[in-house]
Amino acid sequence: MKLLEDLLPKHDNDDVLVHYYTGNDGYIPINPPIPCNEMSCKYCGNREGYCWTNPDKERVWMCGRICSPSKLINHVEVSNHTAQPQRSLEWALFCELNGIGDIHHDLSFDFIEQSAGKIAFLKKFAEKPSGIILMRGKPGTGKTYASMGLCELFTRSNTSARFFTNKSLTTQWLGTFKSDKPWEFTQKVEQAELLVIDDFGTTDPTPAFLTFFMDLINTRMQWTDRGTVITTNLSAQKLSEFCGDALSDRLKTATQFVFEENSRRTPTIL
C-alpha cells in the first residue's frame, strides 16, 4: 500500500479517501478508520470524516476527503480530552432501526454467558462474517441474546448489519408487494455483511415466502464476505419438516450451535 504522500502528486484536487493523518512522526496510518460526522473540515466544510486515536491518546477527527495537498494540515482536528472508544453504529440506534426495542439498550457481547468455544467462534465471525451459523435449542436458552450480542460486537466497527425476527422479515417482505421499488428491500437483506434471522420457524410459511428465503440464502452463500445467523427452536427433524428438504439441506452446511441448557427465563411471582 502506498503512502498518502505518494498519492498526492498524482491526484492533485481529486477526492481521495484519507487513511493517514499527519503528526510529528509524519504520516500515521489509520487502522481501521471509523466514520464520524461530528465535526466539519475547516477548509471544505465536509462533515464526512473519520475518528482515530493518536499516539498521545488524543481523539483525532479528520476530513474524509483531500481538498488540496497544500491544505492537508487543516483537515486534522485534535480534541483536548482523552479519547473514548468510538462505535461505528450506536447500539441504541441499531435497536431502533431493527425494531429490537429499548429493553436491550444495555446488552453487550461481553455479557454473553456461553461456552468458551461459542464465544471464540462468534468473536472471529464478527471480525469477518462469512457462511451460516445455525443456533438451535429450546426457548429461553440464550440464542436470541447471543445473536444480538454478536450484532452489538459487529456494530462497534461496522454498520452493515440487519436483525429480523421471522415475523418481521415476513411482514417486511410482504410489504414489498405494495412498493414501487420492491427490489430495494431484497438488496438490503441480501447485501448486509451480517444478517440475523431470529426465531425462524415460529410462523406458518407460505410457499412463496420459502422460495424468497431459499433465494436469499442461496445468494448470500455465493459471497465470502456475508455472514448469516439463524436461530430456531426447531430440532433438525422439525426444521426439515418446516422448510422442506431443499432449504434444510442448505442449512445443514451451517456451523451448528446447539443450546441445551435449561431456560433462563424466570417468571415473576407476586
GROMACS .gro file of N, CA, C and O in nm, residues 151-233:
model
  332
  151CYS      N    1  -2.439  -0.891   1.706
  151CYS     CA    2  -2.466  -0.765   1.636
  151CYS      C    3  -2.403  -0.648   1.710
  151CYS      O    4  -2.347  -0.557   1.648
  152GLU      N    5  -2.413  -0.649   1.844
  152GLU     CA    6  -2.355  -0.540   1.922
  152GLU      C    7  -2.204  -0.533   1.901
  152GLU      O    8  -2.148  -0.425   1.882
  153LEU      N    9  -2.138  -0.648   1.901
  153LEU     CA   10  -1.993  -0.652   1.879
  153LEU      C   11  -1.959  -0.606   1.737
  153LEU      O   12  -1.866  -0.527   1.717
  154PHE      N   13  -2.032  -0.654   1.639
  154PHE     CA   14  -2.005  -0.621   1.499
  154PHE      C   15  -2.021  -0.472   1.472
  154PHE      O   16  -1.940  -0.411   1.402
  155THR      N   17  -2.127  -0.410   1.529
  155THR     CA   18  -2.155  -0.270   1.501
  155THR      C   19  -2.062  -0.175   1.576
  155THR      O   20  -2.073  -0.054   1.560
  156ARG      N   21  -1.971  -0.227   1.655
  156ARG     CA   22  -1.868  -0.140   1.712
  156ARG      C   23  -1.777  -0.087   1.603
  156ARG      O   24  -1.718   0.020   1.617
  157SER      N   25  -1.764  -0.161   1.493
  157SER     CA   26  -1.671  -0.121   1.387
  157SER      C   27  -1.731  -0.127   1.248
  157SER      O   28  -1.665  -0.097   1.150
  158ASN      N   29  -1.860  -0.165   1.235
  158ASN     CA   30  -1.920  -0.181   1.103
  158ASN      C   31  -2.070  -0.155   1.113
  158ASN      O   32  -2.134  -0.193   1.212
  159THR      N   33  -2.127  -0.089   1.013
  159THR     CA   34  -2.269  -0.055   1.014
  159THR      C   35  -2.355  -0.150   0.932
  159THR      O   36  -2.477  -0.143   0.936
  160SER      N   37  -2.292  -0.241   0.855
  160SER     CA   38  -2.366  -0.325   0.761
  160SER      C   39  -2.422  -0.448   0.830
  160SER      O   40  -2.375  -0.560   0.809
  161ALA      N   41  -2.525  -0.428   0.913
  161ALA     CA   42  -2.587  -0.539   0.986
  161ALA      C   43  -2.738  -0.519   0.990
  161ALA      O   44  -2.786  -0.407   1.000
  162ARG      N   45  -2.811  -0.631   0.981
  162ARG     CA   46  -2.957  -0.628   0.990
  162ARG      C   47  -3.003  -0.739   1.083
  162ARG      O   48  -2.946  -0.848   1.083
  163PHE      N   49  -3.107  -0.710   1.161
  163PHE     CA   50  -3.163  -0.808   1.254
  163PHE      C   51  -3.313  -0.817   1.229
  163PHE      O   52  -3.383  -0.715   1.231
  164PHE      N   53  -3.363  -0.939   1.206
  164PHE     CA   54  -3.506  -0.962   1.185
  164PHE      C   55  -3.551  -1.078   1.274
  164PHE      O   56  -3.475  -1.174   1.296
  165THR      N   57  -3.674  -1.070   1.320
  165THR     CA   58  -3.740  -1.191   1.367
  165THR      C   59  -3.804  -1.254   1.244
  165THR      O   60  -3.818  -1.190   1.139
  166ASN      N   61  -3.842  -1.382   1.255
  166ASN     CA   62  -3.910  -1.447   1.144
  166ASN      C   63  -4.035  -1.367   1.103
  166ASN      O   64  -4.062  -1.345   0.985
  167LYS      N   65  -4.107  -1.317   1.205
  167LYS     CA   66  -4.230  -1.242   1.177
  167LYS      C   67  -4.200  -1.110   1.108
  167LYS      O   68  -4.268  -1.074   1.009
  168SER      N   69  -4.100  -1.034   1.156
  168SER     CA   70  -4.072  -0.904   1.095
  168SER      C   71  -4.018  -0.919   0.954
  168SER      O   72  -4.047  -0.838   0.866
  169LEU      N   73  -3.938  -1.024   0.929
  169LEU     CA   74  -3.888  -1.048   0.794
  169LEU      C   75  -4.005  -1.078   0.700
  169LEU      O   76  -4.011  -1.024   0.588
  170THR      N   77  -4.098  -1.161   0.746
  170THR     CA   78  -4.214  -1.194   0.665
  170THR      C   79  -4.298  -1.070   0.637
  170THR      O   80  -4.341  -1.046   0.523
  171THR      N   81  -4.322  -0.989   0.740
  171THR     CA   82  -4.405  -0.869   0.725
  171THR      C   83  -4.342  -0.770   0.627
  171THR      O   84  -4.411  -0.716   0.540
  172GLN      N   85  -4.212  -0.748   0.641
  172GLN     CA   86  -4.147  -0.652   0.552
  172GLN      C   87  -4.136  -0.705   0.410
  172GLN      O   88  -4.145  -0.629   0.314
  173TRP      N   89  -4.119  -0.835   0.396
  173TRP     CA   90  -4.117  -0.894   0.263
  173TRP      C   91  -4.254  -0.878   0.196
  173TRP      O   92  -4.263  -0.841   0.078
  174LEU      N   93  -4.362  -0.903   0.270
  174LEU     CA   94  -4.496  -0.885   0.215
  174LEU      C   95  -4.520  -0.740   0.175
  174LEU      O   96  -4.590  -0.711   0.078
  175GLY      N   97  -4.460  -0.647   0.250
  175GLY     CA   98  -4.475  -0.505   0.219
  175GLY      C   99  -4.414  -0.466   0.086
  175GLY      O  100  -4.452  -0.363   0.028
  176THR      N  101  -4.321  -0.545   0.035
  176THR     CA  102  -4.258  -0.510  -0.092
  176THR      C  103  -4.356  -0.521  -0.209
  176THR      O  104  -4.335  -0.460  -0.313
  177PHE      N  105  -4.463  -0.600  -0.191
  177PHE     CA  106  -4.560  -0.616  -0.299
  177PHE      C  107  -4.640  -0.487  -0.323
  177PHE      O  108  -4.702  -0.471  -0.428
  178LYS      N  109  -4.637  -0.396  -0.224
  178LYS     CA  110  -4.707  -0.268  -0.238
  178LYS      C  111  -4.609  -0.154  -0.268
  178LYS      O  112  -4.650  -0.039  -0.278
  179SER      N  113  -4.483  -0.188  -0.282
  179SER     CA  114  -4.380  -0.087  -0.302
  179SER      C  115  -4.352  -0.064  -0.450
  179SER      O  116  -4.364  -0.155  -0.532
  180ASP      N  117  -4.314   0.061  -0.483
  180ASP     CA  118  -4.275   0.093  -0.620
  180ASP      C  119  -4.136   0.037  -0.652
  180ASP      O  120  -4.101   0.023  -0.769
  181LYS      N  121  -4.059   0.011  -0.547
  181LYS     CA  122  -3.923  -0.041  -0.566
  181LYS      C  123  -3.904  -0.164  -0.477
  181LYS      O  124  -3.830  -0.160  -0.379
  182PRO      N  125  -3.970  -0.274  -0.510
  182PRO     CA  126  -3.965  -0.392  -0.424
  182PRO      C  127  -3.825  -0.452  -0.411
  182PRO      O  128  -3.795  -0.519  -0.313
  183TRP      N  129  -3.740  -0.426  -0.509
  183TRP     CA  130  -3.605  -0.484  -0.506
  183TRP      C  131  -3.515  -0.421  -0.399
  183TRP      O  132  -3.416  -0.479  -0.360
  184GLU      N  133  -3.550  -0.300  -0.354
  184GLU     CA  134  -3.464  -0.231  -0.258
  184GLU      C  135  -3.453  -0.309  -0.127
  184GLU      O  136  -3.344  -0.323  -0.070
  185PHE      N  137  -3.566  -0.360  -0.079
  185PHE     CA  138  -3.563  -0.437   0.045
  185PHE      C  139  -3.482  -0.565   0.027
  185PHE      O  140  -3.397  -0.598   0.111
  186THR      N  141  -3.504  -0.634  -0.083
  186THR     CA  142  -3.431  -0.759  -0.109
  186THR      C  143  -3.282  -0.734  -0.115
  186THR      O  144  -3.202  -0.810  -0.058
  187GLN      N  145  -3.241  -0.626  -0.181
  187GLN     CA  146  -3.099  -0.595  -0.192
  187GLN      C  147  -3.037  -0.566  -0.056
  187GLN      O  148  -2.925  -0.610  -0.027
  188LYS      N  149  -3.109  -0.492   0.027
  188LYS     CA  150  -3.056  -0.459   0.159
  188LYS      C  151  -3.034  -0.584   0.243
  188LYS      O  152  -2.936  -0.595   0.316
  189VAL      N  153  -3.127  -0.678   0.233
  189VAL     CA  154  -3.115  -0.801   0.311
  189VAL      C  155  -3.005  -0.890   0.253
  189VAL      O  156  -2.924  -0.948   0.326
  190GLU      N  157  -3.000  -0.899   0.120
  190GLU     CA  158  -2.901  -0.985   0.056
  190GLU      C  159  -2.759  -0.934   0.077
  190GLU      O  160  -2.666  -1.012   0.092
  191GLN      N  161  -2.741  -0.800   0.079
  191GLN     CA  162  -2.608  -0.743   0.078
  191GLN      C  163  -2.551  -0.710   0.215
  191GLN      O  164  -2.434  -0.673   0.226
  192ALA      N  165  -2.631  -0.720   0.320
  192ALA     CA  166  -2.580  -0.691   0.455
  192ALA      C  167  -2.464  -0.785   0.487
  192ALA      O  168  -2.473  -0.905   0.463
  193GLU      N  169  -2.359  -0.731   0.543
  193GLU     CA  170  -2.244  -0.814   0.578
  193GLU      C  171  -2.280  -0.911   0.690
  193GLU      O  172  -2.229  -1.023   0.695
  194LEU      N  173  -2.365  -0.866   0.782
  194LEU     CA  174  -2.414  -0.954   0.889
  194LEU      C  175  -2.566  -0.950   0.890
  194LEU      O  176  -2.626  -0.843   0.901
  195LEU      N  177  -2.627  -1.066   0.877
  195LEU     CA  178  -2.774  -1.077   0.878
  195LEU      C  179  -2.813  -1.178   0.985
  195LEU      O  180  -2.764  -1.291   0.987
  196VAL      N  181  -2.903  -1.136   1.075
  196VAL     CA  182  -2.954  -1.226   1.178
  196VAL      C  183  -3.104  -1.244   1.157
  196VAL      O  184  -3.178  -1.145   1.142
  197ILE      N  185  -3.148  -1.369   1.154
  197ILE     CA  186  -3.290  -1.401   1.145
  197ILE      C  187  -3.324  -1.482   1.268
  197ILE      O  188  -3.279  -1.597   1.284
  198ASP      N  189  -3.400  -1.423   1.357
  198ASP     CA  190  -3.428  -1.482   1.488
  198ASP      C  191  -3.563  -1.554   1.488
  198ASP      O  192  -3.659  -1.511   1.422
  199ASP      N  193  -3.570  -1.663   1.562
  199ASP     CA  194  -3.694  -1.740   1.580
  199ASP      C  195  -3.749  -1.793   1.448
  199ASP      O  196  -3.871  -1.793   1.424
  200PHE      N  197  -3.662  -1.841   1.362
  200PHE     CA  198  -3.707  -1.899   1.236
  200PHE      C  199  -3.791  -2.023   1.265
  200PHE      O  200  -3.752  -2.110   1.342
  201GLY      N  201  -3.906  -2.027   1.202
  201GLY     CA  202  -3.994  -2.141   1.221
  201GLY      C  203  -4.108  -2.118   1.317
  201GLY      O  204  -4.179  -2.213   1.353
  202THR      N  205  -4.127  -1.994   1.360
  202THR     CA  206  -4.234  -1.966   1.457
  202THR      C  207  -4.364  -1.923   1.389
  202THR      O  208  -4.465  -1.906   1.457
  203THR      N  209  -4.360  -1.902   1.259
  203THR     CA  210  -4.483  -1.868   1.186
  203THR      C  211  -4.500  -1.966   1.071
  203THR      O  212  -4.403  -2.021   1.020
  204ASP      N  213  -4.624  -1.986   1.032
  204ASP     CA  214  -4.651  -2.078   0.920
  204ASP      C  215  -4.609  -2.013   0.789
  204ASP      O  216  -4.661  -1.907   0.752
  205PRO      N  217  -4.515  -2.074   0.717
  205PRO     CA  218  -4.466  -2.013   0.594
  205PRO      C  219  -4.554  -2.044   0.475
  205PRO      O  220  -4.617  -2.150   0.469
  206THR      N  221  -4.559  -1.953   0.381
  206THR     CA  222  -4.624  -1.981   0.254
  206THR      C  223  -4.517  -2.031   0.157
  206THR      O  224  -4.397  -2.004   0.175
  207PRO      N  225  -4.557  -2.104   0.054
  207PRO     CA  226  -4.458  -2.148  -0.046
  207PRO      C  227  -4.380  -2.031  -0.106
  207PRO      O  228  -4.260  -2.043  -0.133
  208ALA      N  229  -4.448  -1.916  -0.124
  208ALA     CA  230  -4.381  -1.800  -0.183
  208ALA      C  231  -4.272  -1.748  -0.089
  208ALA      O  232  -4.163  -1.710  -0.134
  209PHE      N  233  -4.302  -1.745   0.042
  209PHE     CA  234  -4.200  -1.696   0.136
  209PHE      C  235  -4.081  -1.790   0.141
  209PHE      O  236  -3.967  -1.746   0.147
  210LEU      N  237  -4.107  -1.921   0.140
  210LEU     CA  238  -3.997  -2.016   0.144
  210LEU      C  239  -3.911  -2.005   0.018
  210LEU      O  240  -3.788  -2.022   0.024
  211THR      N  241  -3.973  -1.974  -0.095
  211THR     CA  242  -3.896  -1.952  -0.218
  211THR      C  243  -3.807  -1.829  -0.203
  211THR      O  244  -3.688  -1.830  -0.239
  212PHE      N  245  -3.865  -1.720  -0.149
  212PHE     CA  246  -3.786  -1.599  -0.122
  212PHE      C  247  -3.672  -1.629  -0.026
  212PHE      O  248  -3.558  -1.587  -0.048
  213PHE      N  249  -3.700  -1.704   0.079
  213PHE     CA  250  -3.599  -1.732   0.181
  213PHE      C  251  -3.486  -1.818   0.123
  213PHE      O  252  -3.368  -1.794   0.152
  214MET      N  253  -3.521  -1.917   0.042
  214MET     CA  254  -3.417  -2.002  -0.016
  214MET      C  255  -3.333  -1.922  -0.115
  214MET      O  256  -3.211  -1.939  -0.120
  215ASP      N  257  -3.396  -1.834  -0.192
  215ASP     CA  258  -3.320  -1.747  -0.284
  215ASP      C  259  -3.225  -1.657  -0.205
  215ASP      O  260  -3.112  -1.632  -0.247
  216LEU      N  261  -3.274  -1.608  -0.090
  216LEU     CA  262  -3.192  -1.522  -0.005
  216LEU      C  263  -3.069  -1.597   0.045
  216LEU      O  264  -2.956  -1.548   0.037
  217ILE      N  265  -3.090  -1.718   0.096
  217ILE     CA  266  -2.978  -1.798   0.147
  217ILE      C  267  -2.883  -1.834   0.034
  217ILE      O  268  -2.760  -1.826   0.048
  218ASN      N  269  -2.937  -1.873  -0.081
  218ASN     CA  270  -2.852  -1.908  -0.196
  218ASN      C  271  -2.763  -1.791  -0.236
  218ASN      O  272  -2.644  -1.808  -0.262
  219THR      N  273  -2.824  -1.672  -0.242
  219THR     CA  274  -2.748  -1.554  -0.283
  219THR      C  275  -2.637  -1.523  -0.183
  219THR      O  276  -2.522  -1.498  -0.221
  220ARG      N  277  -2.669  -1.526  -0.055
  220ARG     CA  278  -2.570  -1.491   0.046
  220ARG      C  279  -2.458  -1.595   0.053
  220ARG      O  280  -2.343  -1.560   0.083
  221MET      N  281  -2.487  -1.719   0.021
  221MET     CA  282  -2.385  -1.823   0.024
  221MET      C  283  -2.284  -1.808  -0.090
  221MET      O  284  -2.176  -1.870  -0.085
  222GLN      N  285  -2.317  -1.725  -0.189
  222GLN     CA  286  -2.225  -1.704  -0.300
  222GLN      C  287  -2.113  -1.605  -0.268
  222GLN      O  288  -2.021  -1.586  -0.348
  223TRP      N  289  -2.122  -1.540  -0.153
  223TRP     CA  290  -2.026  -1.437  -0.118
  223TRP      C  291  -1.953  -1.475   0.011
  223TRP      O  292  -2.015  -1.516   0.108
  224THR      N  293  -1.821  -1.457   0.011
  224THR     CA  294  -1.742  -1.492   0.128
  224THR      C  295  -1.741  -1.383   0.233
  224THR      O  296  -1.690  -1.402   0.343
  225ASP      N  297  -1.796  -1.264   0.200
  225ASP     CA  298  -1.795  -1.153   0.295
  225ASP      C  299  -1.934  -1.122   0.350
  225ASP      O  300  -1.962  -1.011   0.392
  226ARG      N  301  -2.022  -1.222   0.351
  226ARG     CA  302  -2.155  -1.206   0.406
  226ARG      C  303  -2.185  -1.323   0.500
  226ARG      O  304  -2.175  -1.439   0.461
  227GLY      N  305  -2.219  -1.290   0.623
  227GLY     CA  306  -2.246  -1.392   0.722
  227GLY      C  307  -2.392  -1.389   0.765
  227GLY      O  308  -2.451  -1.281   0.780
  228THR      N  309  -2.450  -1.504   0.787
  228THR     CA  310  -2.591  -1.517   0.824
  228THR      C  311  -2.604  -1.599   0.951
  228THR      O  312  -2.542  -1.705   0.963
  229VAL      N  313  -2.683  -1.548   1.044
  229VAL     CA  314  -2.711  -1.621   1.169
  229VAL      C  315  -2.861  -1.648   1.174
  229VAL      O  316  -2.942  -1.556   1.159
  230ILE      N  317  -2.897  -1.773   1.194
  230ILE     CA  318  -3.038  -1.812   1.204
  230ILE      C  319  -3.058  -1.883   1.337
  230ILE      O  320  -2.986  -1.977   1.370
  231THR      N  321  -3.153  -1.834   1.417
  231THR     CA  322  -3.187  -1.902   1.542
  231THR      C  323  -3.323  -1.969   1.527
  231THR      O  324  -3.412  -1.918   1.459
  232THR      N  325  -3.337  -2.084   1.587
  232THR     CA  326  -3.464  -2.156   1.577
  232THR      C  327  -3.484  -2.245   1.700
  232THR      O  328  -3.388  -2.294   1.760
  233ASN      N  329  -3.611  -2.264   1.735
  233ASN     CA  330  -3.646  -2.356   1.843
  233ASN      C  331  -3.669  -2.498   1.791
  233ASN      O  332  -3.692  -2.590   1.870
   0.00000   0.00000   0.00000
